[in-house]
Amino acid sequence: RNIVLNNPRKRNALSLAMLQSLRADLLHDVKSKDLRVIIISAEGPVFCSGHDLKELSSEDDVKHHSQVFEICAEVMTLIQKLPVPVIAKVNGLATAAGCQLVASCDIAVASEKSQFATPGVNIGLFCSTPAVALGRSLPRKVALEMLFTGEPLSAQEALMHGLVSKVVPEDKLEEETMKISRKICESSKSILALGKATFYRQMTQDLDAAYKMTTQVMVDNLTLRDGQEGIEAFIQKRKPVWSH
C-alpha cells in the first residue's frame, strides 16, 4: 500500500487533519492477507515539515495542543505495532515531526538530495517528541547535536549514522523502494508479523531477558504452519507455498 503525504503547498505539515488521515490509512484493512508492506512517500520538494505551527499558536487552547501531540505520538508508535513492514520513501527535506516520522519507520530509503533536521530549538519549541524516535535511531551525540543546533544532516550523513537504510540517486528511488518491497512480499506475512513484533519487544529488554523471550518465540515460530512449510520446502529443495 502506498500512503502519499499530499499537501505540498503546506510542506506536507502534520496538521491534526493530516495526522488523522495518516492514522486511518495505516490502520485501513491492516489484517488483509493482501497487505504485505506499506510505503510512505510525499508530493513536492519537502517530505514533511513537521507540525503545522499555526495550530500551535496561543490562539488555540491547551486542549487542542495536547490533541495534536497525542495523536502524533499514537501514529509514530502505531507504525511499529503494525503487522507489516513500513518503509519511508524520502525525496526531499524531513524536519521536526517529519524527521520523527522517518525515524519511526522500519526501513527508510532516501534520495541523495534529502535532508533531515530537528530545528525546533531555533523557534523556541524544542523537538522533545521527535527526540524519542531520533534518540532510538541515532547515536546519542549525533541526535543531540541535531536537537541542540537544528542543523540538518545530509542524506549521506543520515545513512552513516543509521537514520536511513539506503541512499540512492533521485531517479532510482522508486526502483530501490520497490525492490525492497518485492523482496518482503516473497516472505510469509505471519512470520514477518511475528518477527517485527518480537524485534521491537526485545529492543527494550536487557540481554538475558531478550534471549529468554526470543528463544521462546523461535520455539513458537516452529509451531506455525508457515514455519513448518518453510523448513520442509528448504529440505525438499522447492519454493515454499505460504498460507500467510
Short mmCIF file of C-alpha atoms in Angstrom, two decimals:
data_model
loop_
_atom_site.label_atom_id
_atom_site.label_comp_id
_atom_site.label_asym_id
_atom_site.label_seq_id
_atom_site.Cartn_x
_atom_site.Cartn_y
_atom_site.Cartn_z
CA ARG A 1 0.00 0.00 0.00
CA ASN A 2 1.22 3.48 -0.88
CA ILE A 3 0.43 6.32 1.50
CA VAL A 4 1.30 9.70 -0.02
CA LEU A 5 1.51 12.90 2.04
CA ASN A 6 -0.18 15.21 -0.43
CA ASN A 7 -0.26 18.81 0.76
CA PRO A 8 2.92 20.20 -0.83
CA ARG A 9 1.64 23.79 -0.57
CA LYS A 10 1.82 23.40 3.24
CA ARG A 11 5.10 21.42 3.00
CA ASN A 12 3.16 18.29 3.96
CA ALA A 13 2.85 19.55 7.54
CA LEU A 14 1.48 17.10 10.09
CA SER A 15 -1.66 19.07 10.86
CA LEU A 16 -4.31 17.43 13.01
CA ALA A 17 -6.22 16.54 9.81
CA MET A 18 -3.07 15.08 8.17
CA LEU A 19 -2.31 13.00 11.28
CA GLN A 20 -5.88 11.70 11.43
CA SER A 21 -5.70 10.73 7.73
CA LEU A 22 -2.34 9.06 8.22
CA ARG A 23 -3.65 7.04 11.17
CA ALA A 24 -6.73 5.95 9.19
CA ASP A 25 -4.62 4.94 6.17
CA LEU A 26 -2.15 2.98 8.31
CA LEU A 27 -4.98 1.07 10.03
CA HIS A 28 -7.10 0.51 6.91
CA ASP A 29 -7.71 -3.23 6.32
CA VAL A 30 -4.47 -3.97 8.14
CA LYS A 31 -5.39 -7.63 8.72
CA SER A 32 -5.92 -8.30 4.99
CA LYS A 33 -3.78 -11.14 3.61
CA ASP A 34 -3.08 -8.96 0.58
CA LEU A 35 -1.46 -6.16 2.58
CA ARG A 36 2.23 -7.02 2.79
CA VAL A 37 4.10 -3.72 3.04
CA ILE A 38 3.27 -0.01 3.50
CA ILE A 39 5.26 2.72 1.76
CA ILE A 40 5.01 6.33 2.99
CA SER A 41 6.09 8.96 0.47
CA ALA A 42 5.25 12.60 -0.27
CA GLU A 43 4.46 15.05 -3.06
CA GLY A 44 6.66 18.11 -3.59
CA PRO A 45 10.19 19.09 -2.54
CA VAL A 46 9.55 18.67 1.21
CA PHE A 47 8.85 15.16 2.50
CA CYS A 48 7.35 16.55 5.69
CA SER A 49 7.97 19.77 7.63
CA GLY A 50 6.58 18.52 10.95
CA HIS A 51 3.73 20.07 12.90
CA ASP A 52 1.63 22.88 11.46
CA LEU A 53 2.85 25.74 13.65
CA LYS A 54 -0.36 27.72 13.07
CA GLU A 55 -2.11 25.01 15.12
CA LEU A 56 0.36 25.52 17.97
CA SER A 57 -0.09 29.26 18.41
CA SER A 58 -1.72 30.70 21.53
CA GLU A 59 -4.94 31.22 19.57
CA ASP A 60 -5.60 27.50 20.08
CA ASP A 61 -6.11 26.24 23.61
CA VAL A 62 -4.01 23.74 25.55
CA LYS A 63 -6.58 21.01 24.88
CA HIS A 64 -6.04 21.36 21.12
CA HIS A 65 -2.25 21.36 21.55
CA SER A 66 -2.49 18.17 23.63
CA GLN A 67 -4.65 16.54 20.97
CA VAL A 68 -2.09 17.30 18.23
CA PHE A 69 0.86 15.87 20.17
CA GLU A 70 -1.11 12.86 21.45
CA ILE A 71 -2.27 11.74 18.01
CA CYS A 72 1.24 12.32 16.65
CA ALA A 73 2.73 10.03 19.32
CA GLU A 74 -0.03 7.50 18.58
CA VAL A 75 0.78 7.48 14.84
CA MET A 76 4.54 7.12 15.45
CA THR A 77 4.10 4.19 17.84
CA LEU A 78 1.41 2.64 15.64
CA ILE A 79 3.93 2.25 12.80
CA GLN A 80 5.97 -0.15 14.93
CA LYS A 81 2.87 -2.03 16.12
CA LEU A 82 1.59 -2.78 12.61
CA PRO A 83 2.00 -6.40 11.47
CA VAL A 84 3.65 -5.38 8.17
CA PRO A 85 6.92 -3.55 7.44
CA VAL A 86 6.60 0.21 6.88
CA ILE A 87 9.05 1.90 4.51
CA ALA A 88 9.65 5.66 4.34
CA LYS A 89 10.46 6.72 0.77
CA VAL A 90 12.07 10.14 1.25
CA ASN A 91 12.74 12.60 -1.55
CA GLY A 92 13.40 16.00 0.00
CA LEU A 93 13.53 17.67 3.38
CA ALA A 94 12.22 15.96 6.55
CA THR A 95 12.16 18.23 9.58
CA ALA A 96 10.99 18.02 13.20
CA ALA A 97 8.00 15.63 13.40
CA GLY A 98 8.70 14.83 9.72
CA CYS A 99 12.15 13.62 10.74
CA GLN A 100 10.46 11.74 13.60
CA LEU A 101 8.23 10.00 11.03
CA VAL A 102 11.28 8.79 9.08
CA ALA A 103 12.98 7.61 12.29
CA SER A 104 9.82 5.74 13.32
CA CYS A 105 9.54 3.69 10.11
CA ASP A 106 11.06 0.21 9.94
CA ILE A 107 13.10 1.00 6.83
CA ALA A 108 13.89 4.33 5.15
CA VAL A 109 15.14 4.81 1.59
CA ALA A 110 16.21 8.35 0.70
CA SER A 111 17.28 10.19 -2.42
CA GLU A 112 20.66 11.92 -2.41
CA LYS A 113 19.05 15.36 -2.17
CA SER A 114 17.15 14.51 1.04
CA GLN A 115 18.00 16.25 4.32
CA PHE A 116 16.95 15.64 7.91
CA ALA A 117 16.69 18.16 10.74
CA THR A 118 15.09 18.89 14.11
CA PRO A 119 15.14 22.70 14.08
CA GLY A 120 12.52 23.32 16.77
CA VAL A 121 15.09 24.82 19.13
CA ASN A 122 15.52 27.74 16.70
CA ILE A 123 11.88 28.80 17.09
CA GLY A 124 11.65 28.16 20.82
CA LEU A 125 9.86 24.80 20.61
CA PHE A 126 12.42 22.10 21.39
CA CYS A 127 11.85 18.88 19.39
CA SER A 128 11.20 16.77 22.51
CA THR A 129 8.82 14.26 20.91
CA PRO A 130 10.92 13.85 17.72
CA ALA A 131 13.85 13.24 20.11
CA VAL A 132 12.20 9.99 21.25
CA ALA A 133 12.42 8.45 17.77
CA LEU A 134 15.71 10.18 16.95
CA GLY A 135 17.41 9.02 20.15
CA ARG A 136 16.41 5.45 19.37
CA SER A 137 17.70 5.58 15.79
CA LEU A 138 20.91 7.58 16.08
CA PRO A 139 23.95 7.65 18.35
CA ARG A 140 23.18 9.95 21.27
CA LYS A 141 25.76 12.63 20.41
CA VAL A 142 24.57 12.86 16.80
CA ALA A 143 20.93 13.12 17.90
CA LEU A 144 21.78 15.79 20.48
CA GLU A 145 23.82 17.85 18.01
CA MET A 146 20.79 17.83 15.68
CA LEU A 147 18.45 18.73 18.55
CA PHE A 148 20.68 21.45 20.04
CA THR A 149 21.68 23.17 16.78
CA GLY A 150 18.80 22.45 14.41
CA GLU A 151 21.42 21.91 11.67
CA PRO A 152 20.41 19.33 9.02
CA LEU A 153 22.06 16.01 8.22
CA SER A 154 22.69 15.28 4.55
CA ALA A 155 21.35 12.02 3.14
CA GLN A 156 24.86 10.50 3.31
CA GLU A 157 25.30 11.58 6.95
CA ALA A 158 21.85 10.16 7.75
CA LEU A 159 22.96 6.87 6.18
CA MET A 160 26.29 6.84 8.01
CA HIS A 161 24.55 7.34 11.38
CA GLY A 162 21.71 4.88 10.74
CA LEU A 163 18.71 7.21 10.33
CA VAL A 164 18.09 5.79 6.84
CA SER A 165 18.79 2.34 5.38
CA LYS A 166 19.79 3.35 1.85
CA VAL A 167 20.61 6.44 -0.20
CA VAL A 168 20.13 6.36 -3.97
CA PRO A 169 20.00 8.88 -6.84
CA GLU A 170 16.59 10.51 -7.15
CA ASP A 171 15.80 8.67 -10.39
CA LYS A 172 16.47 5.32 -8.69
CA LEU A 173 14.36 5.96 -5.56
CA GLU A 174 11.18 4.30 -6.82
CA GLU A 175 13.07 1.30 -8.21
CA GLU A 176 15.04 0.71 -5.00
CA THR A 177 11.98 1.05 -2.76
CA MET A 178 10.03 -1.40 -4.94
CA LYS A 179 12.95 -3.84 -4.93
CA ILE A 180 12.89 -3.96 -1.12
CA SER A 181 9.07 -4.19 -1.11
CA ARG A 182 9.05 -7.08 -3.58
CA LYS A 183 11.64 -8.95 -1.52
CA ILE A 184 9.46 -8.51 1.60
CA CYS A 185 6.43 -9.80 -0.35
CA GLU A 186 8.24 -13.09 -1.03
CA SER A 187 8.08 -13.97 2.68
CA SER A 188 5.22 -15.18 4.86
CA LYS A 189 3.10 -12.38 6.30
CA SER A 190 2.54 -14.24 9.58
CA ILE A 191 6.26 -14.93 10.07
CA LEU A 192 7.18 -11.30 9.32
CA ALA A 193 4.49 -10.06 11.74
CA LEU A 194 5.89 -12.30 14.48
CA GLY A 195 9.44 -11.18 13.72
CA LYS A 196 8.64 -7.47 13.68
CA ALA A 197 6.71 -7.57 16.96
CA THR A 198 9.49 -9.59 18.61
CA PHE A 199 12.23 -7.27 17.35
CA TYR A 200 10.67 -4.18 18.94
CA ARG A 201 9.89 -6.06 22.15
CA GLN A 202 13.43 -7.34 22.67
CA MET A 203 14.97 -3.93 21.94
CA THR A 204 13.57 -2.63 25.25
CA GLN A 205 14.88 -5.59 27.29
CA ASP A 206 18.25 -6.44 28.80
CA LEU A 207 20.35 -9.17 27.14
CA ASP A 208 19.24 -12.11 29.31
CA ALA A 209 15.54 -11.21 29.12
CA ALA A 210 15.80 -10.64 25.36
CA TYR A 211 17.36 -14.07 24.79
CA LYS A 212 14.83 -15.77 27.07
CA MET A 213 11.91 -14.16 25.25
CA THR A 214 13.26 -14.72 21.71
CA THR A 215 14.19 -18.35 22.49
CA GLN A 216 10.51 -18.99 23.26
CA VAL A 217 9.47 -17.09 20.11
CA MET A 218 11.72 -19.35 17.97
CA VAL A 219 10.02 -22.41 19.50
CA ASP A 220 6.58 -20.86 18.87
CA ASN A 221 7.61 -19.94 15.31
CA LEU A 222 8.20 -23.63 14.57
CA THR A 223 4.61 -24.44 15.52
CA LEU A 224 3.23 -22.02 12.88
CA ARG A 225 2.11 -23.54 9.61
CA ASP A 226 4.41 -21.30 7.59
CA GLY A 227 7.30 -22.10 9.92
CA GLN A 228 6.94 -25.80 9.12
CA GLU A 229 6.29 -25.13 5.43
CA GLY A 230 9.48 -23.08 5.09
CA ILE A 231 11.68 -25.74 6.64
CA GLU A 232 10.06 -28.57 4.65
CA ALA A 233 10.44 -26.60 1.42
CA PHE A 234 14.13 -25.96 2.19
CA ILE A 235 14.77 -29.68 2.88
CA GLN A 236 12.85 -30.68 -0.26
CA LYS A 237 14.67 -28.01 -2.32
CA ARG A 238 11.44 -26.35 -3.50
CA LYS A 239 9.83 -22.93 -3.17
CA PRO A 240 7.65 -22.57 -0.08
CA VAL A 241 3.91 -22.05 -0.50
CA TRP A 242 2.92 -19.65 2.24
CA SER A 243 -0.51 -19.67 3.85
CA HIS A 244 0.17 -16.23 5.47
#
